[in-house]
PDB file of C-alpha atoms in Angstrom:
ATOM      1  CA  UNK A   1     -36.344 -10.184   8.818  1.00 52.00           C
ATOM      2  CA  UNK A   2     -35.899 -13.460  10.077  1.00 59.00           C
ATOM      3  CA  UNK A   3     -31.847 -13.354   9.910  1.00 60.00           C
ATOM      4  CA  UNK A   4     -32.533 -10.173  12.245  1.00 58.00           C
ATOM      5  CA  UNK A   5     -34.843 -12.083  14.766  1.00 56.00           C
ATOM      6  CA  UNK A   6     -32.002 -14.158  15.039  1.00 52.00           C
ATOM      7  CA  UNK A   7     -29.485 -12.184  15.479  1.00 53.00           C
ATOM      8  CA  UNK A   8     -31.484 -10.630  18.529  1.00 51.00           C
ATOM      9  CA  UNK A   9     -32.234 -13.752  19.724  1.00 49.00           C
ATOM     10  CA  UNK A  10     -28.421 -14.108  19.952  1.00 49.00           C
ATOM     11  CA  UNK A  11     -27.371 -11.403  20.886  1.00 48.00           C
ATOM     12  CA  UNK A  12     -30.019 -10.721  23.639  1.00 50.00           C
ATOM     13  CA  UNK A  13     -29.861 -13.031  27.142  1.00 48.00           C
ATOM     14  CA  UNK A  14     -28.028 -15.431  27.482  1.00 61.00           C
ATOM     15  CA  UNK A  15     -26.439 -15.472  24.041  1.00 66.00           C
ATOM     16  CA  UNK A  16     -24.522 -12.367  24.752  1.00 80.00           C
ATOM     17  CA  UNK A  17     -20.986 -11.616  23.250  1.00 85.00           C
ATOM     18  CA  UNK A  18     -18.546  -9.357  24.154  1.00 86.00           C
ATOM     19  CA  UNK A  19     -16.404  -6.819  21.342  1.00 87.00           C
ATOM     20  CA  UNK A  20     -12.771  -8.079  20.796  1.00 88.00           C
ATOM     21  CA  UNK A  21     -11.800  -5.380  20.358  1.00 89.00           C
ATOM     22  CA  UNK A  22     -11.830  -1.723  22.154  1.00 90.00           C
ATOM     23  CA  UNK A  23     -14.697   0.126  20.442  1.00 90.00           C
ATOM     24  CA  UNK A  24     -17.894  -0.244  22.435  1.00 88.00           C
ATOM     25  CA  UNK A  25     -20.742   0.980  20.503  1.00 89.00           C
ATOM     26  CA  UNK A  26     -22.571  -0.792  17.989  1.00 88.00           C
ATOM     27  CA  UNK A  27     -21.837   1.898  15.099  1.00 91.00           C
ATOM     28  CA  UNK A  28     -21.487   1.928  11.136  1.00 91.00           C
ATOM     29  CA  UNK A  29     -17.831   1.001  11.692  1.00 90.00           C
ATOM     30  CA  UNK A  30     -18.068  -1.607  14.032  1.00 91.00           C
ATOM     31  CA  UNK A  31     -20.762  -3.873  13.038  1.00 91.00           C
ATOM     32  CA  UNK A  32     -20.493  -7.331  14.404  1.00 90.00           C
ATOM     33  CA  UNK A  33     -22.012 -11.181  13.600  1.00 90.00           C
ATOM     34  CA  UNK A  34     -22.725 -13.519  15.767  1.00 90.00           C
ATOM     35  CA  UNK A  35     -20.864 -16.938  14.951  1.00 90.00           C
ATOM     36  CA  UNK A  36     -21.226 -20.036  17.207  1.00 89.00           C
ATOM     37  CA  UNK A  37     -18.034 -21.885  17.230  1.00 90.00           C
ATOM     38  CA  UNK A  38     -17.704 -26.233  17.328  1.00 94.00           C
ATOM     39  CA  UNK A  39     -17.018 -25.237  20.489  1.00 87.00           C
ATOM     40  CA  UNK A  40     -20.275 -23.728  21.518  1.00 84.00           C
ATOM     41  CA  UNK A  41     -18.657 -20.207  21.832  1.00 85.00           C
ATOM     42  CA  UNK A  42     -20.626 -17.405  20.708  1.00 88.00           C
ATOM     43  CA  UNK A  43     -17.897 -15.125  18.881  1.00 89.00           C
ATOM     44  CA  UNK A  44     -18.037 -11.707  16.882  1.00 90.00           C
ATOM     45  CA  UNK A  45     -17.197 -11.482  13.448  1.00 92.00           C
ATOM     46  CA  UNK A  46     -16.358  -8.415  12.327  1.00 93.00           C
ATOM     47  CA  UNK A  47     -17.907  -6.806   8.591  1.00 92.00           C
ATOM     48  CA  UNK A  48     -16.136  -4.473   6.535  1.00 92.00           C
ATOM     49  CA  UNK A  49     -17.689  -1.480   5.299  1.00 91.00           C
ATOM     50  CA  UNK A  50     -18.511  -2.061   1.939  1.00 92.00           C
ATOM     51  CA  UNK A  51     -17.468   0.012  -0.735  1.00 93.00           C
ATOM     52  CA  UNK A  52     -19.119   2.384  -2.920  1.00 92.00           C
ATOM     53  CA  UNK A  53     -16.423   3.093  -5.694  1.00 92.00           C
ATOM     54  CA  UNK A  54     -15.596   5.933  -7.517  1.00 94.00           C
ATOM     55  CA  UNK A  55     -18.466   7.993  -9.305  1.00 95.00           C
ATOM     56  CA  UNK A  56     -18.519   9.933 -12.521  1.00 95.00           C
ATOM     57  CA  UNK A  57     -18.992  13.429 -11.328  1.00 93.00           C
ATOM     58  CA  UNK A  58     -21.314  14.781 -13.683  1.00 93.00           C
ATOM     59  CA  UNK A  59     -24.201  12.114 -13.214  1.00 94.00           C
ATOM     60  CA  UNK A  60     -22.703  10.061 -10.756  1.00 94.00           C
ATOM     61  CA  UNK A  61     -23.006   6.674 -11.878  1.00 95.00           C
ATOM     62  CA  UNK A  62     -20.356   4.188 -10.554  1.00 95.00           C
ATOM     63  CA  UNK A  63     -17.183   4.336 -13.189  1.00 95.00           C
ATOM     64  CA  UNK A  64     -16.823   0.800 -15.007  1.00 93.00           C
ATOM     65  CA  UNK A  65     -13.539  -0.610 -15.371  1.00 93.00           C
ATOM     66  CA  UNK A  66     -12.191   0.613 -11.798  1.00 94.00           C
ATOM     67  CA  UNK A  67     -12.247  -1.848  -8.957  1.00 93.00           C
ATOM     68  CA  UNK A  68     -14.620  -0.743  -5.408  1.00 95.00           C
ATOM     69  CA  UNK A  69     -12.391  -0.681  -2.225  1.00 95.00           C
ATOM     70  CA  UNK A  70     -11.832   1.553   0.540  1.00 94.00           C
ATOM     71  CA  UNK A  71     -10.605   4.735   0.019  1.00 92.00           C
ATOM     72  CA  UNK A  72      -7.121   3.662   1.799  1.00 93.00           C
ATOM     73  CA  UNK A  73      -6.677   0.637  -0.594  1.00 94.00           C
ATOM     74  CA  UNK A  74      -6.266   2.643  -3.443  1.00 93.00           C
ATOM     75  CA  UNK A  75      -2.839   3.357  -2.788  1.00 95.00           C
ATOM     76  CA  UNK A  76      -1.948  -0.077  -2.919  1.00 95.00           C
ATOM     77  CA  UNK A  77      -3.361  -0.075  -6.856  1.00 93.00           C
ATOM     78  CA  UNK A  78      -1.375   0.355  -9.881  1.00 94.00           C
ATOM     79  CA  UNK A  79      -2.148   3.394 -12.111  1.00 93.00           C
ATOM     80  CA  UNK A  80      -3.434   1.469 -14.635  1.00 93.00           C
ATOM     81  CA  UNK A  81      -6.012   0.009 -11.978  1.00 93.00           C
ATOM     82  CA  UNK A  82      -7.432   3.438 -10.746  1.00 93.00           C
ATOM     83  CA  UNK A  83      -8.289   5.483 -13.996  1.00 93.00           C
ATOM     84  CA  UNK A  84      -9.113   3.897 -17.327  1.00 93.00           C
ATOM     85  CA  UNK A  85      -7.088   5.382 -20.244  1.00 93.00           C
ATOM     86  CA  UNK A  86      -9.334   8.249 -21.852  1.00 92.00           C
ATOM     87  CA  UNK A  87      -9.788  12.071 -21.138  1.00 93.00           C
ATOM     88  CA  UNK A  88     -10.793  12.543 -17.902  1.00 94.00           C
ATOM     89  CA  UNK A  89     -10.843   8.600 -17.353  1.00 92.00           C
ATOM     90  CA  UNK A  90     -11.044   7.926 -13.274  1.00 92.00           C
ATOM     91  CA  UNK A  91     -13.415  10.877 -13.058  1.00 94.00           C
ATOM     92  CA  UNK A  92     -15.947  11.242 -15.558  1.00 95.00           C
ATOM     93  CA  UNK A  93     -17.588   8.164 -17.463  1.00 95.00           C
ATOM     94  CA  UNK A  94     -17.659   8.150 -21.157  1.00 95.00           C
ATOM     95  CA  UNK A  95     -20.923   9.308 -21.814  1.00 95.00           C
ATOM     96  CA  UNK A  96     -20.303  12.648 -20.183  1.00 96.00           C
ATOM     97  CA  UNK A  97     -16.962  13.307 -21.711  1.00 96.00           C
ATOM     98  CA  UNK A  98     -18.365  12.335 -25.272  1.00 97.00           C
ATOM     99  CA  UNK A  99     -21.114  15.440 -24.405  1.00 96.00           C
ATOM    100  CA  UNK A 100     -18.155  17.832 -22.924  1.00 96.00           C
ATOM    101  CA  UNK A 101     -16.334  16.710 -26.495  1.00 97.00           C
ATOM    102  CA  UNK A 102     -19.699  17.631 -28.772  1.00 98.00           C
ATOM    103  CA  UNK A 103     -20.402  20.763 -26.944  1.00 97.00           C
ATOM    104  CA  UNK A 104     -16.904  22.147 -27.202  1.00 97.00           C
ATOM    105  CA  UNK A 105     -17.064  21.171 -30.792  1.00 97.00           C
ATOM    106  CA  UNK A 106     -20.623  23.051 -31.412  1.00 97.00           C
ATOM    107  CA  UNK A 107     -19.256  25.998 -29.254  1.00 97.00           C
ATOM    108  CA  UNK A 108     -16.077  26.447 -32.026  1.00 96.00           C
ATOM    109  CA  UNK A 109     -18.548  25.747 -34.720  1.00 97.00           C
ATOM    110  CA  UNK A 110     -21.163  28.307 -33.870  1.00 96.00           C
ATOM    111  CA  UNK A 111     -17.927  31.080 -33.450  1.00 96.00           C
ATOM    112  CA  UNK A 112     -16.777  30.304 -36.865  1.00 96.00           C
ATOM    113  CA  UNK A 113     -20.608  30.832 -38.036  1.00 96.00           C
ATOM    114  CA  UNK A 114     -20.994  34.084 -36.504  1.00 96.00           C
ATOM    115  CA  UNK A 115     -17.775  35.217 -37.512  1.00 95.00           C
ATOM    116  CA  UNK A 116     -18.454  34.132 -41.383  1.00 95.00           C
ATOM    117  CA  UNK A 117     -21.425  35.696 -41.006  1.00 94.00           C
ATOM    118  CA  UNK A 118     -20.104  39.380 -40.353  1.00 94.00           C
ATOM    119  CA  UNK A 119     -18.014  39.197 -43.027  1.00 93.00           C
ATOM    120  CA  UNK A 120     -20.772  38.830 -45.178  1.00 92.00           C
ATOM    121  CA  UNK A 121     -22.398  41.749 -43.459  1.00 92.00           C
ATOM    122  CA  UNK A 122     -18.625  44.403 -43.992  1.00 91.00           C
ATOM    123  CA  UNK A 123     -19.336  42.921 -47.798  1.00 90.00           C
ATOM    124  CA  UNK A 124     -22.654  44.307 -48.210  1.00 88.00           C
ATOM    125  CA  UNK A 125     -22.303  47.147 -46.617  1.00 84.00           C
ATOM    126  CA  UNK A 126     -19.055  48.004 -48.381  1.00 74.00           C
TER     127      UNK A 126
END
Protein backbone atom coordinates (compact mmCIF):
# COMPACT_ATOMS: atom_id res chain seq x y z
CA UNK A 1 0.00 0.00 0.00
CA UNK A 2 2.67 2.27 0.48
CA UNK A 3 4.09 1.95 -3.31
CA UNK A 4 0.32 3.11 -4.06
CA UNK A 5 0.42 6.19 -1.65
CA UNK A 6 3.19 7.06 -3.66
CA UNK A 7 2.22 6.73 -6.72
CA UNK A 8 -0.79 9.15 -5.82
CA UNK A 9 1.33 11.34 -4.27
CA UNK A 10 2.95 11.56 -7.74
CA UNK A 11 0.65 11.50 -9.75
CA UNK A 12 -1.73 13.94 -7.91
CA UNK A 13 -0.70 18.01 -7.81
CA UNK A 14 1.98 19.08 -8.78
CA UNK A 15 3.63 15.81 -9.74
CA UNK A 16 1.36 15.38 -12.65
CA UNK A 17 2.42 13.60 -15.98
CA UNK A 18 1.03 13.62 -19.13
CA UNK A 19 0.41 10.06 -21.55
CA UNK A 20 3.00 9.86 -24.44
CA UNK A 21 1.10 8.51 -26.17
CA UNK A 22 -2.69 8.98 -27.61
CA UNK A 23 -4.83 6.83 -25.30
CA UNK A 24 -6.26 8.93 -22.49
CA UNK A 25 -7.78 6.79 -19.95
CA UNK A 26 -6.11 5.07 -17.29
CA UNK A 27 -7.35 1.43 -18.44
CA UNK A 28 -6.05 -2.33 -18.19
CA UNK A 29 -4.08 -1.60 -21.37
CA UNK A 30 -2.58 1.48 -20.64
CA UNK A 31 -1.24 1.38 -17.23
CA UNK A 32 1.49 3.82 -16.55
CA UNK A 33 4.59 4.40 -13.74
CA UNK A 34 5.74 7.25 -12.63
CA UNK A 35 9.67 7.57 -13.12
CA UNK A 36 11.60 10.74 -12.09
CA UNK A 37 14.37 11.28 -14.46
CA UNK A 38 18.30 12.82 -13.35
CA UNK A 39 16.71 15.44 -14.78
CA UNK A 40 13.89 16.01 -12.40
CA UNK A 41 11.27 15.07 -15.11
CA UNK A 42 8.43 13.14 -14.03
CA UNK A 43 7.95 10.57 -17.06
CA UNK A 44 5.49 7.55 -17.76
CA UNK A 45 6.63 4.21 -18.11
CA UNK A 46 4.57 2.10 -19.74
CA UNK A 47 3.72 -1.91 -18.27
CA UNK A 48 2.92 -4.68 -20.39
CA UNK A 49 0.09 -6.80 -19.75
CA UNK A 50 1.32 -9.74 -18.29
CA UNK A 51 0.68 -12.99 -19.56
CA UNK A 52 -1.35 -15.79 -18.48
CA UNK A 53 -0.17 -18.72 -20.81
CA UNK A 54 -1.83 -21.42 -22.25
CA UNK A 55 -4.14 -23.70 -19.99
CA UNK A 56 -4.90 -27.38 -20.11
CA UNK A 57 -8.51 -27.41 -20.99
CA UNK A 58 -9.83 -30.01 -18.93
CA UNK A 59 -8.65 -28.59 -15.42
CA UNK A 60 -7.05 -25.63 -16.51
CA UNK A 61 -3.83 -25.54 -14.94
CA UNK A 62 -1.08 -23.55 -16.79
CA UNK A 63 0.73 -26.17 -19.41
CA UNK A 64 4.53 -26.71 -18.31
CA UNK A 65 7.06 -26.68 -20.86
CA UNK A 66 5.39 -23.77 -23.04
CA UNK A 67 6.68 -20.27 -22.60
CA UNK A 68 3.78 -17.22 -21.27
CA UNK A 69 3.56 -14.31 -23.84
CA UNK A 70 0.96 -12.47 -25.51
CA UNK A 71 -1.25 -14.07 -27.62
CA UNK A 72 0.41 -12.14 -30.78
CA UNK A 73 3.96 -13.39 -29.85
CA UNK A 74 3.20 -16.76 -30.47
CA UNK A 75 3.61 -16.49 -34.00
CA UNK A 76 7.00 -15.49 -33.68
CA UNK A 77 7.68 -19.15 -31.78
CA UNK A 78 8.93 -22.21 -33.33
CA UNK A 79 6.64 -25.30 -33.28
CA UNK A 80 8.64 -26.99 -31.07
CA UNK A 81 8.20 -23.92 -28.58
CA UNK A 82 4.29 -23.87 -28.57
CA UNK A 83 3.16 -27.59 -27.96
CA UNK A 84 5.27 -30.17 -26.18
CA UNK A 85 5.57 -33.47 -28.13
CA UNK A 86 2.72 -35.88 -26.74
CA UNK A 87 -1.04 -36.48 -27.68
CA UNK A 88 -2.79 -33.56 -27.38
CA UNK A 89 0.50 -31.72 -26.11
CA UNK A 90 -0.21 -27.64 -26.31
CA UNK A 91 -3.73 -28.36 -25.10
CA UNK A 92 -4.21 -30.76 -22.49
CA UNK A 93 -1.50 -31.47 -19.66
CA UNK A 94 -0.40 -34.94 -19.05
CA UNK A 95 -2.40 -35.85 -16.29
CA UNK A 96 -5.62 -35.45 -18.21
CA UNK A 97 -4.53 -37.21 -21.32
CA UNK A 98 -3.10 -40.20 -19.16
CA UNK A 99 -7.10 -40.34 -17.75
CA UNK A 100 -8.59 -39.83 -21.52
CA UNK A 101 -5.87 -42.88 -22.32
CA UNK A 102 -7.20 -45.23 -19.15
CA UNK A 103 -10.77 -44.53 -19.79
CA UNK A 104 -10.66 -45.34 -23.47
CA UNK A 105 -8.77 -48.39 -22.47
CA UNK A 106 -11.52 -49.50 -19.68
CA UNK A 107 -14.28 -48.50 -22.25
CA UNK A 108 -12.70 -51.35 -24.95
CA UNK A 109 -12.15 -53.58 -22.02
CA UNK A 110 -15.61 -53.56 -20.55
CA UNK A 111 -17.02 -54.19 -24.54
CA UNK A 112 -14.89 -57.18 -24.85
CA UNK A 113 -16.38 -58.34 -21.28
CA UNK A 114 -19.85 -57.98 -22.22
CA UNK A 115 -19.39 -59.41 -25.45
CA UNK A 116 -17.51 -62.67 -23.89
CA UNK A 117 -20.07 -62.75 -21.69
CA UNK A 118 -23.04 -63.40 -24.23
CA UNK A 119 -21.32 -65.93 -25.72
CA UNK A 120 -21.34 -67.74 -22.71
CA UNK A 121 -25.02 -67.05 -22.41
CA UNK A 122 -25.85 -68.56 -26.73
CA UNK A 123 -23.64 -71.63 -25.01
CA UNK A 124 -25.93 -72.38 -22.32
CA UNK A 125 -28.80 -71.84 -23.81
CA UNK A 126 -27.85 -73.89 -26.86
Amino acid sequence: SDTKQWYQRRVRGDGRVTYTRRHAYHTQSNKAKVIKTPGGKLVAHYHKKSAKGPRCGDCGISLPGIKHLRPKQYKNLKKREKTVSRAYGGSRCAGCVRQRVVRAFLIEEQKIVKQVLLEKQKKKKA
